[in-house]
mmCIF file of C-alpha atoms in Angstrom:
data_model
loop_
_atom_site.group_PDB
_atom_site.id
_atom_site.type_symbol
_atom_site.label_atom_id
_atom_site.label_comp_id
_atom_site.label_asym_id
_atom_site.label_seq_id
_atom_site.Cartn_x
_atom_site.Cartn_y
_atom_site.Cartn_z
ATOM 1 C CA UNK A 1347 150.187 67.160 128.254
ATOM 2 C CA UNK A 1348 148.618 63.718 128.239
ATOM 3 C CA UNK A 1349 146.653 62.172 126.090
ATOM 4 C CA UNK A 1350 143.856 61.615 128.757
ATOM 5 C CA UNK A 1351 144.311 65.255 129.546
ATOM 6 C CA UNK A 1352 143.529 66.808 126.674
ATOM 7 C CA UNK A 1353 139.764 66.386 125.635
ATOM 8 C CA UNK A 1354 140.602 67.576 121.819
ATOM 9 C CA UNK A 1355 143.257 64.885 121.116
ATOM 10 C CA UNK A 1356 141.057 62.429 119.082
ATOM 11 C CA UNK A 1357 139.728 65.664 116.744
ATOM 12 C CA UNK A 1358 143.249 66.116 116.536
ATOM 13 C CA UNK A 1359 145.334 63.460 116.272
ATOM 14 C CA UNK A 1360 142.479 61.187 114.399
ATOM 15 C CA UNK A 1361 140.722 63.176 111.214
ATOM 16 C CA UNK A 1362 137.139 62.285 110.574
ATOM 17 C CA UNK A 1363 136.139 59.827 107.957
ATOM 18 C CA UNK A 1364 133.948 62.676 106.493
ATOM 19 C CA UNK A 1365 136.579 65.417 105.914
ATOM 20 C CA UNK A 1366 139.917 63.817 105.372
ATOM 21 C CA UNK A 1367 142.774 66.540 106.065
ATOM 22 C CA UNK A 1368 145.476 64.775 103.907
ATOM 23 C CA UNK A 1369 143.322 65.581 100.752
ATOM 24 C CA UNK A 1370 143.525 69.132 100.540
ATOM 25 C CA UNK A 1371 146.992 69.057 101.018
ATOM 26 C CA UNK A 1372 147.508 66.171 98.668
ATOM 27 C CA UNK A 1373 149.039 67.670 94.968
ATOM 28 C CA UNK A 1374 147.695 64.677 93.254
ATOM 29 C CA UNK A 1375 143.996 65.488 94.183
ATOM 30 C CA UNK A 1376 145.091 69.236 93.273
ATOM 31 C CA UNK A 1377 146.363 68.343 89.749
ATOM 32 C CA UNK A 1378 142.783 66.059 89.489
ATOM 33 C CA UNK A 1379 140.362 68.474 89.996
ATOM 34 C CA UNK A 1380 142.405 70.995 87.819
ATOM 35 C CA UNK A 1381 142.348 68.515 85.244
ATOM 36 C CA UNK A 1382 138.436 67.902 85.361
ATOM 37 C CA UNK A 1383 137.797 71.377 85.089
ATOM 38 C CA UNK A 1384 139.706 71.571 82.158
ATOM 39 C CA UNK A 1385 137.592 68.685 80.476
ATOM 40 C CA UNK A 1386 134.392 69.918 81.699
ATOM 41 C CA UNK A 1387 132.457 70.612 78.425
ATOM 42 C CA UNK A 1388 132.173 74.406 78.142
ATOM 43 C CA UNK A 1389 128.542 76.030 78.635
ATOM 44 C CA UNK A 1390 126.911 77.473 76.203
ATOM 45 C CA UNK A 1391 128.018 81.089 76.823
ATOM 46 C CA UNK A 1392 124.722 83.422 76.604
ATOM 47 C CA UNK A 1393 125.650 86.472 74.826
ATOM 48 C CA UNK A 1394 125.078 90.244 76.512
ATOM 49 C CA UNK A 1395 125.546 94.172 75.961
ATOM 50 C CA UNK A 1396 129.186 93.316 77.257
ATOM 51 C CA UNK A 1397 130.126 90.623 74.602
ATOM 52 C CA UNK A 1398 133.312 92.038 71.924
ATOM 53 C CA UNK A 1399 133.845 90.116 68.709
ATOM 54 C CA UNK A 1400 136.785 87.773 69.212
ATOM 55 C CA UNK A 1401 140.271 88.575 68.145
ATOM 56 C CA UNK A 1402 140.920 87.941 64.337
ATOM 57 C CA UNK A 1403 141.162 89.875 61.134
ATOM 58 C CA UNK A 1404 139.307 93.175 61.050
ATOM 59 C CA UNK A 1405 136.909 91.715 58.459
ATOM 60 C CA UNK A 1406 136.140 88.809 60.769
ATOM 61 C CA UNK A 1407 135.904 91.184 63.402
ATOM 62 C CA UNK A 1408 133.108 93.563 61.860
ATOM 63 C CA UNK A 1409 131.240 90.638 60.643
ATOM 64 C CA UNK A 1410 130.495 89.078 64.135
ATOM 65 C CA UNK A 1411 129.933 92.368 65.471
ATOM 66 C CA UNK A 1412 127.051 93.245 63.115
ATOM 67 C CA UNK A 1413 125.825 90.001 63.591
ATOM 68 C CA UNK A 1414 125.383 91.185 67.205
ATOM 69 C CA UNK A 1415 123.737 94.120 66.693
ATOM 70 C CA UNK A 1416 121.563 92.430 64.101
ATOM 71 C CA UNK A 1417 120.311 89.777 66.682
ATOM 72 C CA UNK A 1418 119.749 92.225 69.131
ATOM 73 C CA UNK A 1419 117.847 94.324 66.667
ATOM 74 C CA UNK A 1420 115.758 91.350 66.253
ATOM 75 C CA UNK A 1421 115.261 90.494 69.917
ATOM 76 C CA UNK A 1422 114.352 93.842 70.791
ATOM 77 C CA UNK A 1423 111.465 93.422 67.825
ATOM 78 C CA UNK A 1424 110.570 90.104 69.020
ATOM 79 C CA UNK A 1425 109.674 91.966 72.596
ATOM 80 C CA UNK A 1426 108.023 95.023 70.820
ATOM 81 C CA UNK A 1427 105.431 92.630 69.009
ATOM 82 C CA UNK A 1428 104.982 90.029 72.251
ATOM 83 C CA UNK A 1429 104.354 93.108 74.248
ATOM 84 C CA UNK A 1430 102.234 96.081 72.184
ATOM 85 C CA UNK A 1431 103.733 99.523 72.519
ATOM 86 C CA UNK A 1432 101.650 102.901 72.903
ATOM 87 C CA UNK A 1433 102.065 105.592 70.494
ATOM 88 C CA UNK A 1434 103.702 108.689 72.133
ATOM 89 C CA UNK A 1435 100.045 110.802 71.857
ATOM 90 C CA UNK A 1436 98.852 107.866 73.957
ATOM 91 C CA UNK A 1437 101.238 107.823 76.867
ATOM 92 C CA UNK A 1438 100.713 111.352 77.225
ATOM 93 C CA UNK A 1439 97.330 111.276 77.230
ATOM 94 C CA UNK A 1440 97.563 108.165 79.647
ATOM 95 C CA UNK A 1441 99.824 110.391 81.995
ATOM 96 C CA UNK A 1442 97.587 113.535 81.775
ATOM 97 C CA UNK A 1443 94.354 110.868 83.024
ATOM 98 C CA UNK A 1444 96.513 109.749 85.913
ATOM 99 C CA UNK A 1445 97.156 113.375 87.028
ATOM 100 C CA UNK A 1446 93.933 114.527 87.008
ATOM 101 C CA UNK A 1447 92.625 111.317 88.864
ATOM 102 C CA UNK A 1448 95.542 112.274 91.356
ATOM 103 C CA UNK A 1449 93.997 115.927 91.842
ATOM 104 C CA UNK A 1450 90.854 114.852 92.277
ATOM 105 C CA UNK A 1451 91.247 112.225 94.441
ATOM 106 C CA UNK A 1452 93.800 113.987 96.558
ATOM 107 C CA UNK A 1453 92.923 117.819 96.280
ATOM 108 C CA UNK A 1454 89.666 117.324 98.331
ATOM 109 C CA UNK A 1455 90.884 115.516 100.862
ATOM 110 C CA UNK A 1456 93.869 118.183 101.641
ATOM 111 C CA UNK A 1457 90.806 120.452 101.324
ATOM 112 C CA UNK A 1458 89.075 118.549 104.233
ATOM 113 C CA UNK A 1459 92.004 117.736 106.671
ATOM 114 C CA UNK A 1460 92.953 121.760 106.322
ATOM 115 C CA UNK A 1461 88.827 122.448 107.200
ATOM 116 C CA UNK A 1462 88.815 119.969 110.112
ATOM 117 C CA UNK A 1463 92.320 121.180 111.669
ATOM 118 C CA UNK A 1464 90.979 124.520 111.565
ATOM 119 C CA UNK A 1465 87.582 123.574 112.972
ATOM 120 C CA UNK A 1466 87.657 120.621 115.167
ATOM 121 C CA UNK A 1467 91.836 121.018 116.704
ATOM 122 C CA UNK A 1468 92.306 123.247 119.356
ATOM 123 C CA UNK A 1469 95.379 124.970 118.481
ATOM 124 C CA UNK A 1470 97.660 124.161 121.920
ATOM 125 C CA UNK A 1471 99.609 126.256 123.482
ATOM 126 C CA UNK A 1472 102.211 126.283 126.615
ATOM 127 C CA UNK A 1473 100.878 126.822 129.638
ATOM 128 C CA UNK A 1474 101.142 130.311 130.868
ATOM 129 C CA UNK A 1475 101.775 129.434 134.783
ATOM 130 C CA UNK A 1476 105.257 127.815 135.913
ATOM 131 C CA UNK A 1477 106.333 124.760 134.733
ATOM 132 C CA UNK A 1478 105.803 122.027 137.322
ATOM 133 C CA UNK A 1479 108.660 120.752 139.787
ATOM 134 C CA UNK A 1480 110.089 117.931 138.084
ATOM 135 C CA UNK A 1481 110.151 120.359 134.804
ATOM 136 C CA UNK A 1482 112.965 122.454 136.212
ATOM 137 C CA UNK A 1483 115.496 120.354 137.501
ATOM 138 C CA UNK A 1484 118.942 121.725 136.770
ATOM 139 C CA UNK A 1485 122.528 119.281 137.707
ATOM 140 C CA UNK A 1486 124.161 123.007 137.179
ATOM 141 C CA UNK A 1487 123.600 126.486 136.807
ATOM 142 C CA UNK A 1488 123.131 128.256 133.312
ATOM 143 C CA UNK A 1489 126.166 130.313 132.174
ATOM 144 C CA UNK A 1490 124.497 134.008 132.629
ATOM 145 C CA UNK A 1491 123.590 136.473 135.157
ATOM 146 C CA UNK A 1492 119.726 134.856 135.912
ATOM 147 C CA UNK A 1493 121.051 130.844 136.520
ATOM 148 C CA UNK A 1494 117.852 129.510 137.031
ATOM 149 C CA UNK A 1495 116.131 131.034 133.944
ATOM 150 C CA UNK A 1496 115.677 128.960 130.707
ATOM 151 C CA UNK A 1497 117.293 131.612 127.882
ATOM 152 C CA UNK A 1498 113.473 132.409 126.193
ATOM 153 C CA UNK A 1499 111.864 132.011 129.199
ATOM 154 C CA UNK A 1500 111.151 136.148 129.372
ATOM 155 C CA UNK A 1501 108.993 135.940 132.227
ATOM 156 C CA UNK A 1502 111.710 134.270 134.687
ATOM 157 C CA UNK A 1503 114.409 137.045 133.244
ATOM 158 C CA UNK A 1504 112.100 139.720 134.275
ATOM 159 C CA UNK A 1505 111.899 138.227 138.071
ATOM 160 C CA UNK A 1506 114.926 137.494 137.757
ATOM 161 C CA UNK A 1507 116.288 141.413 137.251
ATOM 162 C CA UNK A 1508 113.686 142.988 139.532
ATOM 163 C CA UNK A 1509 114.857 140.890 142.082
ATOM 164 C CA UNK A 1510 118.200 141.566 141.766
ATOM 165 C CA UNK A 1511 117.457 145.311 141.570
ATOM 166 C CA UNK A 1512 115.168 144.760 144.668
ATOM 167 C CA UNK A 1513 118.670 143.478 146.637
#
């Protein structure tokens, strides 16, 4: 293929300024980056739930672990006094308000969507004459003796078997 054939030979044959293939491939600029990395100052490392003591002697070990649990003993009192806790009669009671607020809020107006269905709503029912034309359209027959009946439809199955006791 010729050069002035193919409209992609310039992307190919030419890399862009702004991404330069030979980089990537380049060992040097490999070993580089791996090496900055390495230098990069380490980040201060913020401590969770997750965090083990680091390897050493057993005593070394046990100290830095109850130095954990001591600072999170103390962070978890620093939160209880910046946020004020509830005694446990309190929540209850607190819960107890909130469910009777909830009753009577929501108890009456159960009370008064019950009233008006019954009152207002018409309870609906099918209609008692056929089904209109475009209601009935079957593609095939059903599977049992009356074909054209729906299989509830008690009033078509009663046709249905006086006419074929009429024939």
């Amino acid at each position: 293929m010729s050069d002035v054939a193919n409209p992609n030979f310039h992307r190919i044959h030419h890399p862009s300024p702004l991404y330069p293939s030979h980089l990537h491939k380049s060992s040097a600029a490999r070993h580089l980056s791996r090496a900055l990395v390495r230098r990069a100052p380490a980040a201060v490392t913020r401590r969770n739930v997750v965090t083990v003591p680091r390897l050493g002697s057993k005593e070394q070990m046990e100290k830095e672990a109850v130095e954990q649990i001591r600072a999170r003993l103390a962070y978890q009192k620093e939160l209880m006094e910046a946020n004020p806790h509830k005694s446990h009669a309190e929540e209850w009671e607190e819960l107890w308000t909130w469910i009777r607020i909830s009753i009577l809020v929501c108890g009456p107006i159960c009370v008064f969507a019950v009233a008006k269905d019954l009152v207002v709503e018409e309870h609906h029912h099918r209609p008692t004459e056929g089904n209109p034309e475009y209601m009935g359209i079957r593609n095939k027959e059903y599977p049992w003796e009356c074909d054209q009946c729906d299989l509830f439809d008690l009033d078509c199955w009663k046709k249905c078997r006086a006419e074929k006791l009429a024939n």
